[in-house]
Tab-separated table of C-alpha atoms in Angstrom:
chain	number	residue	atom	x	y	z
E	1	MET	CA	7.939	-9.184	-51.152
E	2	ASN	CA	7.191	-12.441	-49.341
E	3	GLU	CA	3.775	-14.070	-49.128
E	4	GLU	CA	3.185	-13.056	-45.505
E	5	ASP	CA	3.724	-9.346	-46.236
E	6	LYS	CA	1.557	-9.590	-49.376
E	7	SER	CA	-1.219	-11.148	-47.291
E	8	LYS	CA	-1.068	-8.285	-44.769
E	9	ILE	CA	-1.612	-5.819	-47.638
E	10	THR	CA	-4.270	-7.735	-49.590
E	11	GLU	CA	-6.252	-8.475	-46.406
E	12	ASN	CA	-6.583	-4.722	-45.770
E	13	LEU	CA	-7.204	-3.378	-49.307
E	14	THR	CA	-10.443	-1.589	-48.398
E	15	VAL	CA	-8.856	0.345	-45.548
E	16	LEU	CA	-5.760	1.039	-47.624
E	17	ARG	CA	-7.807	2.394	-50.552
E	18	GLU	CA	-9.626	4.834	-48.257
E	19	SER	CA	-6.421	6.052	-46.613
E	20	VAL	CA	-3.496	5.689	-49.003
E	21	MET	CA	-5.040	7.552	-51.931
E	22	ILE	CA	-5.285	10.684	-49.772
E	23	SER	CA	-1.472	10.900	-49.538
E	24	ILE	CA	-0.468	8.695	-52.455
E	25	HIS	CA	2.208	10.999	-53.930
E	26	PRO	CA	4.277	11.447	-50.713
E	27	ILE	CA	4.130	7.662	-50.269
E	28	LEU	CA	5.257	7.134	-53.888
E	29	HIS	CA	8.147	9.575	-53.448
E	30	THR	CA	9.315	7.655	-50.345
E	31	LEU	CA	9.143	4.318	-52.187
E	32	ILE	CA	11.034	5.774	-55.176
E	33	GLU	CA	13.634	7.339	-52.886
E	34	LYS	CA	14.263	3.987	-51.155
E	35	GLY	CA	14.523	2.145	-54.490
E	36	VAL	CA	11.331	0.118	-54.181
E	37	PHE	CA	9.789	1.811	-57.266
E	38	LYS	CA	11.580	3.309	-60.260
E	39	PHE	CA	11.068	6.950	-61.158
E	40	GLU	CA	9.348	5.947	-64.414
E	41	PHE	CA	6.493	4.418	-62.400
E	42	LEU	CA	5.453	7.886	-61.223
E	43	ALA	CA	4.887	9.030	-64.831
E	44	GLN	CA	2.878	5.894	-65.607
E	45	PHE	CA	0.858	6.375	-62.426
E	46	ASP	CA	-0.005	10.000	-63.236
E	47	GLN	CA	-1.244	9.015	-66.708
E	48	ILE	CA	-4.070	6.959	-65.118
E	49	SER	CA	-7.070	9.211	-64.582
E	50	ASP	CA	-9.281	6.862	-62.552
E	51	ARG	CA	-8.299	6.772	-58.856
E	52	HIS	CA	-9.588	3.216	-58.535
E	53	ASN	CA	-7.286	2.098	-61.337
E	54	GLN	CA	-4.431	4.124	-59.840
E	55	PHE	CA	-4.785	2.262	-56.560
E	56	SER	CA	-5.008	-1.091	-58.371
E	57	LYS	CA	-1.809	-0.365	-60.304
E	58	PHE	CA	-0.057	0.837	-57.130
E	59	ILE	CA	-0.977	-2.308	-55.171
E	60	SER	CA	-0.046	-4.539	-58.102
E	61	PHE	CA	3.434	-3.022	-58.433
E	62	LEU	CA	3.967	-2.941	-54.668
E	63	THR	CA	3.060	-6.596	-54.053
E	64	SER	CA	5.089	-7.761	-57.077
E	65	SER	CA	8.184	-5.770	-56.095
E	66	GLY	CA	11.340	-7.797	-55.720
E	67	HIS	CA	12.832	-5.338	-53.219
E	68	LYS	CA	13.361	-7.126	-49.899
E	69	LEU	CA	12.490	-3.983	-47.910
E	70	ALA	CA	9.370	-3.112	-49.921
E	71	TYR	CA	6.919	-3.872	-47.093
E	72	SER	CA	8.941	-2.173	-44.323
E	73	THR	CA	9.492	0.904	-46.554
E	74	PHE	CA	5.743	1.039	-47.258
E	75	LYS	CA	5.055	0.973	-43.488
E	76	THR	CA	7.596	3.750	-42.932
E	77	ALA	CA	5.893	5.885	-45.601
E	78	LEU	CA	2.476	5.292	-43.991
E	79	LYS	CA	3.795	6.289	-40.552
E	80	ALA	CA	5.380	9.413	-42.035
E	81	GLU	CA	1.904	10.434	-43.242
E	82	GLY	CA	0.349	9.744	-39.822
E	83	PHE	CA	-1.301	6.375	-40.567
E	84	HIS	CA	0.003	4.673	-37.415
E	85	ASN	CA	-3.293	2.912	-36.704
E	86	LEU	CA	-3.347	1.524	-40.244
E	87	VAL	CA	0.151	0.107	-39.792
E	88	GLU	CA	-0.905	-1.494	-36.499
E	89	THR	CA	-3.965	-2.996	-38.218
E	90	MET	CA	-1.764	-4.486	-40.934
E	91	GLU	CA	0.649	-5.890	-38.369
E	92	ARG	CA	-2.183	-7.528	-36.407
E	93	THR	CA	-3.494	-9.218	-39.574
E	94	GLU	CA	-2.782	-12.930	-39.528
E	95	PRO	CA	-1.472	-14.357	-42.835
E	96	ASP	CA	-4.082	-16.290	-44.817
E	97	PRO	CA	-2.471	-19.550	-46.018
E	98	ASN	CA	-5.510	-20.278	-48.200
E	99	ARG	CA	-5.366	-17.181	-50.357
E	100	THR	CA	-8.151	-16.906	-52.957
E	101	ILE	CA	-7.653	-17.997	-56.526
E	102	HIS	CA	-8.407	-14.454	-57.639
E	103	SER	CA	-5.346	-12.977	-56.005
E	104	GLU	CA	-3.222	-15.823	-57.358
E	105	GLN	CA	-4.576	-15.131	-60.832
E	106	VAL	CA	-3.717	-11.458	-60.443
E	107	GLU	CA	-0.171	-12.256	-59.414
E	108	SER	CA	0.242	-14.751	-62.272
E	109	ALA	CA	-1.153	-12.317	-64.776
E	110	THR	CA	1.038	-9.525	-63.475
E	111	ALA	CA	4.174	-11.676	-63.545
E	112	ALA	CA	3.419	-12.892	-67.105
E	113	GLY	CA	2.727	-9.406	-68.397
E	114	ALA	CA	-1.007	-9.984	-69.015
E	115	PRO	CA	-2.980	-7.313	-70.926
E	116	GLY	CA	-4.440	-4.419	-68.966
E	117	GLY	CA	-8.053	-5.600	-69.378
E	118	GLU	CA	-7.350	-9.003	-67.912
E	119	LEU	CA	-5.329	-7.415	-65.122
E	120	LEU	CA	-8.157	-4.997	-64.399
E	121	GLY	CA	-10.675	-7.860	-64.297
E	122	ALA	CA	-8.483	-9.797	-61.941
E	123	MET	CA	-8.091	-6.727	-59.749
E	124	LYS	CA	-11.866	-6.216	-59.689
E	125	GLU	CA	-12.359	-9.813	-58.633
E	126	MET	CA	-9.697	-9.317	-55.982
E	127	PHE	CA	-11.427	-6.152	-54.746
E	128	ALA	CA	-14.781	-7.964	-54.677
E	129	ASP	CA	-13.208	-10.684	-52.593
E	130	ALA	CA	-11.679	-8.020	-50.359
E	131	GLU	CA	-15.101	-6.377	-49.992
E	132	ARG	CA	-16.586	-9.703	-48.971
E	133	LYS	CA	-13.861	-10.225	-46.440
E	134	HIS	CA	-14.384	-6.674	-45.255
E	135	GLU	CA	-18.086	-7.390	-44.709
E	136	GLU	CA	-17.197	-10.535	-42.812
E	137	ARG	CA	-14.732	-8.535	-40.772
E	138	MET	CA	-17.386	-5.894	-40.068
E	139	LYS	CA	-19.753	-8.651	-39.004
E	140	ARG	CA	-17.110	-9.921	-36.627
E	141	ILE	CA	-16.613	-6.356	-35.406
E	142	VAL	CA	-20.361	-6.061	-34.691
E	143	GLU	CA	-20.201	-9.344	-32.831
E	144	ASP	CA	-17.155	-8.068	-30.983
E	145	VAL	CA	-19.004	-4.841	-30.133
E	146	SER	CA	-21.924	-6.883	-28.817
E	147	HIS	CA	-19.509	-8.979	-26.835
E	148	ILE	CA	-17.820	-5.815	-25.566
E	149	ARG	CA	-21.184	-4.371	-24.506
E	150	LYS	CA	-21.931	-7.596	-22.705
E	151	LYS	CA	-18.570	-7.341	-21.027
E	152	GLN	CA	-19.332	-3.703	-20.195
E	153	THR	CA	-22.607	-4.797	-18.580
E	154	GLU	CA	-20.743	-7.415	-16.609
E	155	ALA	CA	-18.136	-4.801	-15.757
E	156	GLU	CA	-20.908	-2.453	-14.564
E	157	LEU	CA	-22.290	-5.202	-12.358
E	158	LEU	CA	-18.808	-5.847	-11.072
E	159	ARG	CA	-18.379	-2.102	-10.525
E	160	GLN	CA	-21.614	-1.984	-8.523
E	161	GLU	CA	-20.491	-5.008	-6.559
E	162	ASP	CA	-17.118	-3.355	-6.028
E	163	GLN	CA	-18.959	-0.205	-4.913
E	164	LYS	CA	-20.878	-2.307	-2.413
E	165	HIS	CA	-17.671	-3.925	-1.238
E	166	LEU	CA	-16.096	-0.472	-1.054
E	167	HIS	CA	-18.961	0.728	1.144
E	168	GLU	CA	-18.578	-2.340	3.346
E	169	LEU	CA	-14.853	-1.702	3.451
E	170	HIS	CA	-15.526	1.919	4.428
E	171	GLU	CA	-17.793	0.768	7.263
E	172	LEU	CA	-15.183	-1.760	8.282
E	173	ASN	CA	-12.569	0.994	8.263
E	174	LYS	CA	-14.818	3.132	10.490
E	175	ARG	CA	-15.235	0.258	12.941
E	176	THR	CA	-11.533	-0.450	12.747
E	177	LEU	CA	-10.809	3.228	13.414
E	178	GLY	CA	-13.086	3.118	16.459
E	179	ILE	CA	-11.350	-0.008	17.702
E	180	LEU	CA	-8.001	1.638	16.993
E	181	GLN	CA	-8.983	4.737	18.981
E	182	GLN	CA	-10.170	2.537	21.831
E	183	SER	CA	-6.946	0.572	21.592
E	184	SER	CA	-5.012	3.853	21.669
E	185	GLY	CA	-6.804	4.827	24.899
E	186	GLU	CA	-6.109	1.423	26.389
E	187	GLU	CA	-2.514	1.667	25.219
E	188	LYS	CA	-2.182	5.066	26.940
E	189	HIS	CA	-3.639	3.621	30.137
E	190	LEU	CA	-1.325	0.618	29.903
E	191	ARG	CA	1.658	2.906	29.341
E	192	GLU	CA	0.747	4.912	32.445
E	193	GLU	CA	0.290	1.699	34.409
E	194	PHE	CA	3.590	0.434	33.048
E	195	THR	CA	5.315	3.672	34.113
E	196	ARG	CA	3.788	3.367	37.597
E	197	LEU	CA	4.926	-0.241	37.874
E	198	GLN	CA	8.390	0.800	36.736
E	199	GLU	CA	8.516	3.371	39.546
E	200	ILE	CA	7.358	0.748	42.050
E	201	GLN	CA	9.933	-1.673	40.696
E	202	LYS	CA	12.592	1.023	40.991
E	203	GLU	CA	11.628	1.671	44.620
E	204	MET	CA	11.595	-2.063	45.347
E	205	ARG	CA	15.020	-2.434	43.770
E	206	GLN	CA	16.294	0.444	45.895
E	207	THR	CA	14.765	-1.182	48.971
E	208	ASP	CA	16.304	-4.518	48.000
E	209	ASN	CA	19.655	-2.815	47.510
E	210	ASP	CA	19.394	-1.217	50.952
E	211	ARG	CA	18.433	-4.567	52.446
E	212	LEU	CA	21.303	-6.195	50.628
E	213	LEU	CA	23.716	-3.613	52.000
E	214	ARG	CA	22.358	-4.132	55.511
E	215	LEU	CA	22.509	-7.884	55.021
E	216	ARG	CA	26.103	-7.612	53.900
E	217	GLY	CA	26.815	-5.524	57.018
E	218	LYS	CA	25.085	-8.156	59.161
E	219	ASN	CA	27.040	-10.880	57.431
E	220	PHE	CA	30.224	-8.999	58.215
E	221	GLU	CA	29.139	-8.674	61.845
E	222	ILE	CA	28.234	-12.376	61.907
E	223	GLN	CA	31.655	-13.219	60.534
E	224	GLU	CA	33.246	-11.113	63.266
E	225	LEU	CA	31.011	-12.798	65.871
E	226	ASN	CA	31.962	-16.207	64.499
E	227	CYS	CA	35.596	-15.257	64.825
E	228	MET	CA	34.961	-14.077	68.395
E	229	ILE	CA	33.001	-17.274	69.151
E	230	LYS	CA	35.828	-19.409	67.826
E	231	LYS	CA	38.262	-17.395	69.888
E	232	THR	CA	36.004	-17.670	72.967
E	233	GLU	CA	35.549	-21.407	72.373
E	234	LYS	CA	39.284	-21.781	72.284
E	235	GLN	CA	39.599	-19.787	75.514
E	236	LEU	CA	36.761	-21.855	77.023
E	237	GLU	CA	38.521	-25.068	76.099
E	238	GLU	CA	41.643	-23.725	77.733
E	239	LYS	CA	39.621	-22.745	80.845
E	240	ILE	CA	37.914	-26.146	80.898
E	241	GLU	CA	41.265	-27.839	80.715
E	242	GLU	CA	42.576	-25.491	83.391
E	243	ASN	CA	39.482	-26.139	85.554
E	244	SER	CA	39.875	-29.862	85.056
E	245	THR	CA	43.441	-29.626	86.245
E	246	LEU	CA	42.369	-27.380	89.121
E	247	LYS	CA	39.517	-29.751	90.018
E	248	LYS	CA	41.907	-32.657	90.098
E	249	THR	CA	44.226	-30.649	92.286
E	250	ILE	CA	41.330	-29.677	94.570
E	251	CYS	CA	40.196	-33.292	94.783
E	252	ASP	CA	43.674	-34.374	95.725
E	253	GLN	CA	43.898	-31.617	98.314
E	254	TYR	CA	40.402	-32.488	99.566
E	255	GLU	CA	41.406	-36.096	100.061
E	256	LYS	CA	44.498	-34.998	101.885
E	257	LEU	CA	42.426	-32.594	103.985
E	258	GLN	CA	39.949	-35.371	104.785
E	259	SER	CA	42.769	-37.551	105.904
E	260	ILE	CA	44.108	-34.747	108.035
E	261	LEU	CA	40.653	-34.032	109.472
E	262	GLU	CA	40.132	-37.681	110.319
E	263	LYS	CA	43.397	-37.698	112.144
E	264	GLN	CA	42.455	-34.497	113.941
E	265	ASN	CA	39.071	-35.927	114.897
E	266	GLN	CA	40.655	-39.013	116.365
E	267	THR	CA	43.032	-36.855	118.363
E	268	LEU	CA	40.143	-34.666	119.499
E	269	LYS	CA	38.144	-37.722	120.643
E	270	VAL	CA	41.024	-38.954	122.702
E	271	ARG	CA	41.359	-35.550	124.266
E	272	THR	CA	37.639	-35.446	125.012
E	273	VAL	CA	37.727	-38.862	126.706
E	274	ASN	CA	40.706	-37.865	128.761
E	275	ARG	CA	38.980	-34.682	129.805
E	276	GLN	CA	35.829	-36.551	130.804
E	277	VAL	CA	37.811	-39.121	132.728
E	278	ASN	CA	39.684	-36.392	134.459
E	279	GLN	CA	36.422	-34.686	135.359
E	280	ALA	CA	35.048	-37.957	136.762
E	281	VAL	CA	38.204	-38.493	138.776
E	282	GLU	CA	38.047	-34.973	140.060
E	283	GLU	CA	34.433	-35.463	141.015
E	284	TYR	CA	35.294	-38.705	142.813
E	285	LYS	CA	38.115	-37.061	144.634
E	286	ARG	CA	35.959	-34.182	145.614
E	287	THR	CA	32.863	-36.120	146.651
E	288	GLY	CA	34.058	-39.684	146.945
E	289	ILE	CA	31.075	-40.755	144.907
E	290	ILE	CA	31.314	-42.571	141.622
E	291	ASP	CA	28.701	-41.391	139.179
E	292	LEU	CA	27.053	-44.511	137.851
E	293	ASN	CA	25.461	-42.539	135.037
E	294	PHE	CA	28.851	-41.448	133.750
E	295	GLN	CA	29.257	-42.052	130.059
E	296	ILE	CA	32.091	-41.293	127.794
E	297	SER	CA	30.926	-39.262	124.851
E	298	LEU	CA	32.619	-40.008	121.567
E	299	ARG	CA	30.907	-37.338	119.555
E	300	ASP	CA	32.486	-36.193	116.407
């Protein structure tokens, strides 16, 4: 058995003595079955009448065993007897590098085959040292309990503070629930308003579609009117050109007519003068008087 495993056993001798001796024989049978102890050890063990000496001999043989699985087999035997907490305690024990001279003396005496009295004295010294360490451990446990109680007090204060925070959180949840209910009412109103606006938008879209259809119809009519206007403009241009030609023709004919009228007027004037002269001659012939007021009219 290595030094670390030995330390885990020797550091917990008091607890082991109170527990192991209750089920020592089943533990011995397991160790013998796994080859850690020889069968002859059981006979030697039973010959010892004092339970304290039995435990001392058991621990001495166990810690001096050369079997590499001695410690693990011992743990298995303890677990088989229900000492799980004891195994956990041993496993949590930190190895003591500065082991006492008493335990070293016990190991040396055991290895050298020292007489039983010397071995017993060494074991007693080892147990006394273990008792001292046990008292120190108990003192640490008391300190730990005090520390735990202090922590419990702090935990109680924290619990009360948490309770206060929980109450505040509950009130906050109530206010939040009220706000949520109000928000739900507002959301319902907004949904109704949104639905109404959707209907209005739908109607407006329908109106826009109708307007768009009418506008497209008007655009079609405008296109037709534009075509008619272009056609009419073309006809108008043709009429203007025709009128221009006709006007020119009329002007030419008017000039010709003016010339003809001038000629006719001149002929008419001559005829008028001749008629007036003839009238004057006739008047002279009839009366023999020459009218001094006679004038020849050259009216147009």
